[in-house]
Amino acid sequence: MTKANSNAIFLTDRGVRALKAANGERIEVWDADCRGLCIRVSSTGKRWVFRYRRPDGTQPRMTLGDYVPPDDAAGNAKALTVAGARARARKLRSEIDDGGDPASAKALAKAEAQAQPIRTVSDLAREYFAACERGEYRPSKRRTQKRPATLVQERWMFARHLEPSLGEVRVEALSRDAVKKCLRKLLDEGKGVMANRVRGLLQTIYSWANVEGRTDINPARTIDPMAEEKPRTRVITDAELRQLWAALKDTSALKTTDGEPVYVGRPVRIALQLALLTMQRRAEIATMRVADVDLDRGVWTIPPERTKNGRGHTVPLAPASVALVREAIALADADKRPSAGSPLGTPAVASAYVFPGRGDASRSIDPSALSHALRDIRAAIGIPDITVHDARRLGATLLCGERIGVTPYTAGLVLNHVSARGGAAAVTLSTYVHADMMPEKRRALAALEGLILEIVGESARPNNVSSITGTAA
């Protein structure tokens, strides 16, 4: 039951502390100093309520919080003393006098929050990845959407390093300190570069959320990179190249440090050889489609959606590279299999990929397979610290070195670097010249292939190098 108190009184902490209600009863005492403010007392506690009148005559009530004496209120964000309740009620009264309806606004905000599918950091990441896959979000204006391989890597980073500790945190509650604690753990594990990548991913996810109006904060934006990153300068030597090439041709004699055989399938070894001869990225090689190569003309066309910078790229294939691609296609045709999930008895069809995935011709091998294979091979032959990406640095070094001598501009064209078309010629090349520079790239890659094959002892280069490279001998 409720006992109504028709006479408002000037409430004090001492007076409110003394208010009591019998079991099953509830009393309401109105404050004479602040219109609409009431302390509701029951056997279970004391709670502040604010009531006001709408233009239509209805009188909504809003719960402000629990009463706590001043001595006990420290550290309790929800506790309201008499002074605190008056301050909150007067703020609401000011909104009402300005034509607002705080009860309706609160109900609407609650309904929107309950209907909002994005509540936690994991929810936010899920929606971010979906937006990237649809092409709705473009972090860089150079591309229409992120490459599938990039999204696979980002999903892995989030699941491995962010979701376990931050995934259940509410989007708006994620603090800078919580993010730094997560990143510092990676740094303590010796994964400084990964900590930088994870920080960048979280910043990008929240930047998308800012653009979409999901939150105004970005807890990763003001965090500096956790580790200093130095450009990698490792260049494979001629002696290492000979060892590596021999291992890529035949792994039968290779052993692990435990004496176990090293097995790397021929298709993956072909892909690694092509990385050395063409200077292209591992993801581009791994996802090479049969339809993208014209072996009669010696041309490989990489569509924009599968390049890092979102620019289509034509790669001339010299004779040895053409032979390797033909071998890979022949191996894929000899191992025709139905796609994963196909009904039993489904006829096998030729793979759309030069390097199809194991057991599923409808997909390519994972680019990471090249890195894993090279890791096993380099350990077996005793060459430390080389990566698939080092093939691009080796190629550029050989091209611009004295044995071939092309310009860095030409090497940049082969590497498909955007900066290769920059400088003073940027406007000319981007606006007026719509050529793929194939003659320059073909001469360069023919010279590179010839030099690599000479180094590994498979052939000798022509005496007249200038006839191949277009440069002075």
Coordinates of C-alpha atoms in Angstrom, one line a residue:
M1 CA 0.0 0.0 0.0
T2 CA 1.0 3.6 -0.5
K3 CA 0.7 6.4 1.9
A4 CA 0.6 9.7 0.0
N5 CA 2.2 12.7 1.6
S6 CA 0.3 15.7 0.3
N7 CA 2.6 18.3 2.0
A8 CA 6.0 18.8 0.5
I9 CA 8.9 19.4 2.9
F10 CA 12.4 20.6 2.6
L11 CA 14.4 17.4 2.4
T12 CA 17.7 17.0 4.2
D13 CA 20.1 14.1 4.4
R14 CA 19.3 13.7 8.1
G15 CA 15.6 13.7 7.5
V16 CA 15.7 11.3 4.6
R17 CA 18.0 9.0 6.6
A18 CA 15.3 8.9 9.4
L19 CA 12.4 8.0 7.0
K20 CA 11.1 4.4 7.4
A21 CA 8.3 2.4 6.0
A22 CA 6.6 -0.7 7.5
N23 CA 6.7 -4.0 5.7
G24 CA 4.4 -3.9 2.7
E25 CA 4.1 -0.1 2.8
R26 CA 5.6 2.6 0.6
I27 CA 5.7 6.3 1.4
E28 CA 6.5 9.2 -0.9
V29 CA 7.9 12.4 0.4
W30 CA 8.1 15.4 -2.0
D31 CA 10.8 18.0 -1.9
A32 CA 9.7 21.5 -1.3
D33 CA 12.9 22.9 -2.7
C34 CA 12.8 21.2 -6.2
R35 CA 9.4 20.8 -7.9
G36 CA 8.8 17.2 -9.1
L37 CA 11.5 15.5 -6.9
C38 CA 10.3 12.8 -4.5
I39 CA 12.0 10.2 -2.2
R40 CA 10.1 6.9 -2.3
V41 CA 10.7 4.8 0.8
S42 CA 9.8 1.1 1.2
S43 CA 11.0 -1.7 3.3
T44 CA 13.6 -2.6 0.6
G45 CA 15.2 0.9 0.3
K46 CA 14.9 4.5 -0.6
R47 CA 14.8 5.7 -4.2
W48 CA 14.6 9.1 -5.9
V49 CA 11.8 9.7 -8.4
F50 CA 11.1 12.7 -10.6
R51 CA 7.7 13.5 -12.0
Y52 CA 6.6 16.2 -14.5
R53 CA 3.6 17.0 -16.6
R54 CA 3.5 16.7 -20.4
P55 CA 1.5 19.1 -22.5
D56 CA -1.1 16.4 -23.0
G57 CA -1.6 16.1 -19.3
T58 CA 0.1 12.8 -18.6
Q59 CA 2.6 12.7 -15.8
P60 CA 5.5 10.3 -16.3
R61 CA 7.8 9.3 -13.5
M62 CA 11.5 8.8 -13.9
T63 CA 13.7 6.9 -11.5
L64 CA 16.9 8.9 -10.8
G65 CA 18.7 6.5 -8.5
D66 CA 19.0 5.2 -4.9
Y67 CA 19.5 7.4 -1.9
V68 CA 22.8 6.9 -0.1
P69 CA 24.0 9.1 2.8
P70 CA 26.9 11.3 2.0
D71 CA 29.3 9.3 4.1
D72 CA 28.6 6.2 2.2
A73 CA 28.3 7.6 -1.3
A74 CA 32.0 7.8 -2.2
G75 CA 32.9 5.5 -5.1
N76 CA 29.2 4.6 -5.9
A77 CA 28.4 6.2 -9.2
K78 CA 24.7 5.3 -8.9
A79 CA 24.3 6.7 -5.3
L80 CA 22.5 10.0 -4.9
T81 CA 22.5 12.2 -1.8
V82 CA 19.8 14.9 -1.4
A83 CA 22.1 17.5 -3.1
G84 CA 22.9 15.1 -6.0
A85 CA 19.2 14.2 -6.5
R86 CA 18.3 17.9 -6.6
A87 CA 21.0 18.6 -9.2
R88 CA 19.8 15.8 -11.4
A89 CA 16.2 16.8 -11.1
R90 CA 16.9 20.5 -11.9
K91 CA 18.8 19.4 -15.1
L92 CA 15.7 17.5 -16.2
R93 CA 13.5 20.4 -15.3
S94 CA 15.6 22.6 -17.6
E95 CA 15.2 20.2 -20.4
I96 CA 11.4 20.2 -19.9
D97 CA 11.3 24.0 -19.8
D98 CA 13.1 23.9 -23.2
G99 CA 10.3 21.7 -24.7
G100 CA 12.0 18.4 -24.1
D101 CA 10.4 15.1 -22.9
P102 CA 13.2 13.3 -21.0
A103 CA 11.1 10.2 -20.1
S104 CA 10.2 9.6 -23.8
A105 CA 13.8 10.2 -24.8
K106 CA 15.1 7.7 -22.3
A107 CA 12.5 5.1 -23.4
L108 CA 13.5 5.6 -27.1
A109 CA 17.2 5.3 -26.3
K110 CA 16.6 2.1 -24.4
A111 CA 14.5 0.7 -27.2
E112 CA 17.2 1.6 -29.8
A113 CA 19.9 0.0 -27.6
Q114 CA 17.9 -3.2 -27.2
A115 CA 17.4 -3.3 -31.0
Q116 CA 21.0 -2.6 -31.8
P117 CA 22.8 -5.7 -32.9
I118 CA 26.2 -4.2 -32.2
R119 CA 26.8 -4.2 -28.4
T120 CA 30.2 -5.8 -27.9
V121 CA 33.6 -5.4 -29.6
S122 CA 33.0 -8.8 -31.2
D123 CA 29.7 -7.6 -32.6
L124 CA 31.4 -4.5 -34.0
A125 CA 34.2 -6.6 -35.7
R126 CA 31.7 -8.9 -37.2
E127 CA 29.8 -6.0 -38.8
Y128 CA 33.0 -4.4 -39.9
F129 CA 34.2 -7.5 -41.8
A130 CA 30.8 -7.9 -43.4
A131 CA 30.9 -4.3 -44.6
C132 CA 34.4 -4.8 -46.0
E133 CA 33.3 -8.0 -47.8
R134 CA 30.3 -6.2 -49.4
G135 CA 32.6 -3.3 -50.5
E136 CA 30.6 -0.8 -48.5
Y137 CA 33.7 0.3 -46.5
R138 CA 36.9 1.3 -48.2
P139 CA 39.7 2.3 -45.8
S140 CA 41.8 3.3 -48.8
K141 CA 40.5 5.1 -51.9
R142 CA 42.9 3.1 -54.0
R143 CA 40.7 0.0 -53.9
T144 CA 37.0 -0.8 -54.2
Q145 CA 37.2 -3.3 -51.4
K146 CA 39.7 -5.3 -49.3
R147 CA 41.1 -8.4 -50.8
P148 CA 39.8 -11.7 -49.5
A149 CA 43.3 -12.7 -48.4
T150 CA 43.6 -9.4 -46.3
L151 CA 40.3 -10.1 -44.7
V152 CA 41.3 -13.7 -43.8
Q153 CA 44.4 -12.3 -42.1
E154 CA 42.5 -9.6 -40.3
R155 CA 39.9 -12.1 -39.1
W156 CA 42.7 -14.3 -37.8
M157 CA 44.3 -11.5 -35.9
F158 CA 41.1 -10.4 -34.3
A159 CA 40.1 -14.0 -33.3
R160 CA 43.6 -14.8 -32.0
H161 CA 44.7 -11.6 -30.2
L162 CA 41.7 -9.3 -29.6
E163 CA 38.5 -11.4 -29.1
P164 CA 39.7 -13.5 -26.1
S165 CA 40.4 -10.4 -23.9
L166 CA 38.3 -7.6 -25.5
G167 CA 35.5 -9.3 -27.4
E168 CA 32.9 -9.2 -24.7
V169 CA 33.6 -5.6 -23.7
R170 CA 30.8 -3.2 -24.8
V171 CA 31.7 -1.0 -27.7
E172 CA 31.5 2.3 -25.9
A173 CA 33.1 1.0 -22.8
L174 CA 36.4 -0.1 -24.3
S175 CA 39.2 2.0 -22.8
R176 CA 42.6 3.0 -24.0
D177 CA 44.1 1.2 -20.9
A178 CA 42.4 -2.1 -21.8
V179 CA 43.7 -1.9 -25.3
K180 CA 47.3 -1.1 -24.2
K181 CA 47.1 -4.1 -21.8
C182 CA 46.2 -6.4 -24.6
L183 CA 49.0 -5.0 -26.8
R184 CA 51.5 -5.1 -24.1
K185 CA 51.0 -8.8 -23.6
L186 CA 52.0 -9.3 -27.3
L187 CA 55.0 -7.1 -26.8
D188 CA 56.1 -9.1 -23.7
E189 CA 55.9 -12.3 -25.9
G190 CA 58.3 -10.8 -28.4
K191 CA 55.6 -10.0 -30.9
G192 CA 56.1 -6.3 -31.3
V193 CA 55.3 -6.2 -35.0
M194 CA 52.1 -8.2 -34.4
A195 CA 51.2 -5.8 -31.6
N196 CA 51.4 -2.9 -34.1
R197 CA 49.3 -4.8 -36.7
V198 CA 46.6 -5.6 -34.0
R199 CA 46.5 -2.0 -32.9
G200 CA 46.1 -0.9 -36.5
L201 CA 43.2 -3.3 -37.0
L202 CA 41.4 -2.2 -33.9
Q203 CA 41.8 1.4 -34.9
T204 CA 40.4 0.6 -38.4
I205 CA 37.4 -1.2 -36.9
Y206 CA 36.6 1.7 -34.7
S207 CA 37.2 4.2 -37.5
W208 CA 34.5 2.3 -39.5
A209 CA 32.2 2.5 -36.5
N210 CA 32.8 6.3 -36.3
V211 CA 31.9 6.7 -40.0
E212 CA 28.7 4.6 -39.4
G213 CA 27.8 6.7 -36.4
R214 CA 27.9 3.6 -34.0
T215 CA 30.3 5.3 -31.6
D216 CA 32.3 8.5 -31.2
I217 CA 35.3 6.9 -29.5
N218 CA 38.4 5.2 -30.9
P219 CA 40.5 3.9 -28.1
A220 CA 43.3 2.7 -30.3
R221 CA 43.8 6.0 -32.2
T222 CA 45.9 7.7 -29.5
I223 CA 48.1 4.7 -28.8
D224 CA 51.6 4.9 -30.4
P225 CA 53.0 1.8 -32.2
M226 CA 54.2 -0.6 -29.5
A227 CA 57.4 -1.6 -31.3
E228 CA 59.9 0.1 -33.7
E229 CA 59.8 -1.4 -37.1
K230 CA 62.8 -1.4 -39.2
P231 CA 62.6 -2.0 -43.0
R232 CA 63.8 -5.5 -43.8
T233 CA 67.1 -5.5 -45.7
R234 CA 67.8 -9.2 -46.0
V235 CA 69.0 -10.1 -49.6
I236 CA 69.4 -13.8 -50.6
T237 CA 73.0 -14.4 -51.7
D238 CA 74.0 -16.3 -54.9
A239 CA 75.1 -19.3 -52.8
E240 CA 71.8 -19.3 -50.8
L241 CA 69.9 -19.0 -54.1
R242 CA 71.6 -22.1 -55.5
Q243 CA 70.8 -24.1 -52.4
L244 CA 67.2 -22.9 -52.3
W245 CA 66.6 -23.6 -56.0
A246 CA 68.0 -27.1 -55.8
A247 CA 65.7 -27.8 -52.8
L248 CA 62.7 -26.5 -54.7
K249 CA 63.4 -28.8 -57.6
D250 CA 63.8 -31.9 -55.4
T251 CA 63.1 -32.3 -51.7
S252 CA 63.7 -36.0 -51.5
A253 CA 67.1 -35.6 -49.8
L254 CA 66.0 -33.0 -47.3
K255 CA 65.7 -33.9 -43.6
T256 CA 64.4 -32.0 -40.6
T257 CA 66.6 -31.4 -37.6
D258 CA 65.0 -34.5 -36.1
G259 CA 66.0 -36.5 -39.1
E260 CA 62.4 -36.7 -40.5
P261 CA 61.9 -36.3 -44.3
V262 CA 60.8 -32.9 -45.5
Y263 CA 57.8 -33.2 -47.8
V264 CA 56.6 -30.2 -49.8
G265 CA 54.3 -30.9 -52.8
R266 CA 55.5 -30.0 -56.3
P267 CA 52.8 -27.4 -56.9
V268 CA 53.9 -25.4 -53.8
R269 CA 57.5 -25.6 -54.9
I270 CA 56.6 -24.4 -58.4
A271 CA 54.8 -21.4 -56.7
L272 CA 58.0 -20.6 -54.8
Q273 CA 60.1 -20.8 -58.0
L274 CA 57.6 -18.4 -59.7
A275 CA 58.0 -16.0 -56.7
L276 CA 61.7 -15.8 -57.5
L277 CA 61.3 -15.5 -61.3
T278 CA 58.4 -13.1 -61.4
M279 CA 58.8 -11.0 -58.2
Q280 CA 55.1 -11.1 -57.5
R281 CA 53.4 -11.4 -54.1
R282 CA 52.7 -14.8 -52.6
A283 CA 48.9 -14.2 -52.5
E284 CA 48.9 -13.2 -56.2
I285 CA 50.8 -16.4 -57.1
A286 CA 48.7 -18.7 -54.9
T287 CA 45.4 -17.4 -56.3
M288 CA 46.6 -17.4 -60.0
R289 CA 43.7 -18.5 -62.2
V290 CA 44.1 -20.5 -65.4
A291 CA 42.0 -17.9 -67.2
D292 CA 44.4 -15.2 -66.1
V293 CA 47.4 -16.6 -68.0
D294 CA 48.0 -16.6 -71.8
L295 CA 50.9 -19.0 -72.1
D296 CA 51.2 -18.6 -75.9
R297 CA 51.8 -14.9 -75.4
G298 CA 53.6 -15.3 -72.1
V299 CA 51.3 -12.9 -70.2
W300 CA 49.8 -13.2 -66.7
T301 CA 47.0 -10.7 -65.9
I302 CA 46.3 -10.1 -62.2
P303 CA 42.9 -8.4 -61.8
P304 CA 42.6 -5.4 -59.4
E305 CA 40.7 -7.3 -56.7
R306 CA 43.7 -9.6 -56.2
T307 CA 46.5 -7.0 -56.0
K308 CA 47.6 -5.2 -52.9
N309 CA 47.1 -1.7 -54.3
G310 CA 43.9 -2.4 -56.2
R311 CA 45.5 -1.8 -59.5
G312 CA 45.3 -4.4 -62.3
H313 CA 48.8 -5.7 -63.2
T314 CA 50.1 -7.5 -66.3
V315 CA 53.2 -9.7 -65.7
P316 CA 55.2 -10.9 -68.7
L317 CA 56.3 -14.5 -68.3
A318 CA 59.7 -15.5 -69.6
P319 CA 60.2 -19.1 -71.0
A320 CA 61.1 -20.8 -67.7
S321 CA 58.1 -19.2 -66.0
V322 CA 55.8 -20.3 -68.8
A323 CA 57.1 -23.9 -68.4
L324 CA 56.5 -23.8 -64.6
V325 CA 52.9 -22.6 -65.1
R326 CA 52.3 -25.3 -67.7
E327 CA 53.7 -27.9 -65.3
A328 CA 51.4 -26.7 -62.4
I329 CA 48.3 -26.8 -64.7
A330 CA 49.2 -30.3 -65.8
L331 CA 49.6 -31.4 -62.2
A332 CA 46.2 -29.9 -61.3
D333 CA 44.5 -31.6 -64.3
A334 CA 46.1 -34.9 -63.4
D335 CA 44.6 -34.6 -59.9
K336 CA 41.1 -33.6 -60.8
R337 CA 38.8 -33.9 -57.8
P338 CA 35.2 -32.8 -57.2
S339 CA 34.7 -29.6 -55.2
A340 CA 34.3 -30.0 -51.4
G341 CA 30.7 -30.9 -50.5
S342 CA 29.9 -32.2 -54.0
P343 CA 27.6 -35.3 -54.0
L344 CA 29.2 -38.6 -54.5
G345 CA 29.6 -39.5 -58.1
T346 CA 29.9 -35.9 -59.2
P347 CA 32.2 -35.7 -62.2
A348 CA 35.5 -34.0 -61.6
V349 CA 36.2 -30.8 -63.6
A350 CA 39.4 -29.0 -64.3
S351 CA 40.5 -26.6 -61.7
A352 CA 39.9 -22.9 -62.2
Y353 CA 43.2 -22.3 -60.3
V354 CA 46.7 -23.0 -61.4
F355 CA 47.4 -24.1 -57.7
P356 CA 44.1 -25.6 -56.5
G357 CA 43.6 -26.4 -52.8
R358 CA 44.0 -30.0 -51.7
G359 CA 40.8 -31.9 -52.0
D360 CA 38.9 -28.9 -53.4
A361 CA 39.4 -27.8 -56.9
S362 CA 37.0 -24.8 -56.5
R363 CA 39.5 -23.0 -54.2
S364 CA 43.2 -22.0 -54.5
I365 CA 45.9 -23.0 -52.0
D366 CA 46.2 -20.7 -49.1
P367 CA 49.0 -18.2 -49.5
S368 CA 50.4 -19.1 -46.1
A369 CA 51.2 -22.6 -47.6
L370 CA 54.1 -20.9 -49.4
S371 CA 55.5 -19.5 -46.2
H372 CA 55.1 -22.8 -44.3
A373 CA 56.8 -24.7 -47.0
L374 CA 59.7 -22.2 -47.2
R375 CA 60.1 -22.4 -43.4
D376 CA 60.5 -26.2 -43.6
I377 CA 62.9 -26.0 -46.6
R378 CA 65.1 -23.3 -45.2
A379 CA 65.5 -25.2 -41.9
A380 CA 66.5 -28.3 -43.7
I381 CA 69.1 -26.6 -45.9
G382 CA 70.5 -24.4 -43.1
I383 CA 69.6 -21.0 -44.5
P384 CA 68.3 -18.7 -41.7
D385 CA 65.6 -16.0 -41.8
I386 CA 64.4 -15.9 -45.4
T387 CA 60.8 -15.3 -46.4
V388 CA 58.7 -15.5 -49.5
H389 CA 58.7 -11.7 -49.7
D390 CA 62.5 -11.7 -49.8
A391 CA 62.1 -13.0 -53.4
R392 CA 60.8 -9.5 -54.4
R393 CA 63.8 -7.8 -52.7
L394 CA 66.2 -10.2 -54.4
G395 CA 64.6 -9.6 -57.8
A396 CA 64.7 -5.8 -57.4
T397 CA 68.3 -6.0 -56.2
L398 CA 69.4 -8.1 -59.1
L399 CA 67.5 -6.0 -61.6
C400 CA 69.1 -2.7 -60.4
G401 CA 72.5 -4.2 -59.8
E402 CA 75.4 -4.1 -62.2
R403 CA 74.7 -7.5 -63.7
I404 CA 71.5 -6.2 -65.3
G405 CA 71.3 -2.5 -64.6
V406 CA 67.6 -1.5 -65.2
T407 CA 66.3 1.7 -63.5
P408 CA 64.5 1.6 -60.2
Y409 CA 61.5 2.9 -62.1
T410 CA 61.4 -0.2 -64.2
A411 CA 61.8 -2.4 -61.2
G412 CA 58.9 -0.6 -59.5
L413 CA 56.7 -1.3 -62.6
V414 CA 57.5 -5.0 -62.3
L415 CA 56.8 -4.9 -58.5
N416 CA 53.5 -3.1 -59.2
H417 CA 54.4 -0.3 -56.8
V418 CA 52.1 2.7 -57.0
S419 CA 55.0 5.0 -56.3
A420 CA 56.7 3.8 -59.5
R421 CA 54.2 6.0 -61.3
G422 CA 54.6 9.0 -59.0
G423 CA 57.0 11.9 -59.0
A424 CA 57.0 14.5 -61.7
A425 CA 55.4 12.0 -64.2
A426 CA 52.4 11.2 -62.0
V427 CA 49.9 13.4 -63.9
T428 CA 51.2 12.2 -67.3
L429 CA 51.1 8.5 -66.3
S430 CA 47.8 8.6 -64.5
T431 CA 45.9 10.9 -66.9
Y432 CA 47.4 10.5 -70.3
V433 CA 49.4 7.3 -70.6
H434 CA 47.2 4.2 -70.3
A435 CA 49.9 1.7 -71.3
D436 CA 51.0 -1.3 -69.3
M437 CA 54.7 -0.8 -70.0
M438 CA 55.0 -4.4 -71.2
P439 CA 58.1 -4.0 -73.3
E440 CA 60.1 -2.6 -70.3
K441 CA 58.7 -5.2 -67.9
R442 CA 59.3 -8.1 -70.4
R443 CA 62.9 -7.1 -71.0
A444 CA 63.5 -6.8 -67.2
L445 CA 61.9 -10.1 -66.3
A446 CA 63.6 -11.9 -69.1
A447 CA 67.0 -10.6 -67.9
L448 CA 66.1 -11.5 -64.3
E449 CA 65.1 -15.1 -65.3
G450 CA 68.3 -15.4 -67.3
L451 CA 70.5 -14.2 -64.4
I452 CA 68.8 -16.5 -61.8
L453 CA 69.1 -19.5 -64.1
E454 CA 72.8 -18.7 -64.7
I455 CA 73.4 -18.4 -60.9
V456 CA 71.7 -21.7 -60.2
G457 CA 73.7 -23.4 -63.0
E458 CA 70.8 -24.2 -65.3
S459 CA 71.7 -22.0 -68.3
A460 CA 74.0 -19.2 -69.4
R461 CA 72.8 -15.8 -70.3
P462 CA 73.2 -14.3 -73.7
N463 CA 76.5 -12.4 -74.1
N464 CA 74.7 -9.3 -75.3
V465 CA 72.9 -8.3 -72.1
S466 CA 71.8 -5.0 -73.5
S467 CA 69.7 -6.8 -76.1
I468 CA 67.6 -8.2 -73.3
T469 CA 67.4 -5.3 -70.8
G470 CA 67.5 -2.4 -73.2
T471 CA 70.4 -0.9 -71.2
A472 CA 74.1 -0.5 -71.8
A473 CA 76.1 -3.6 -71.2

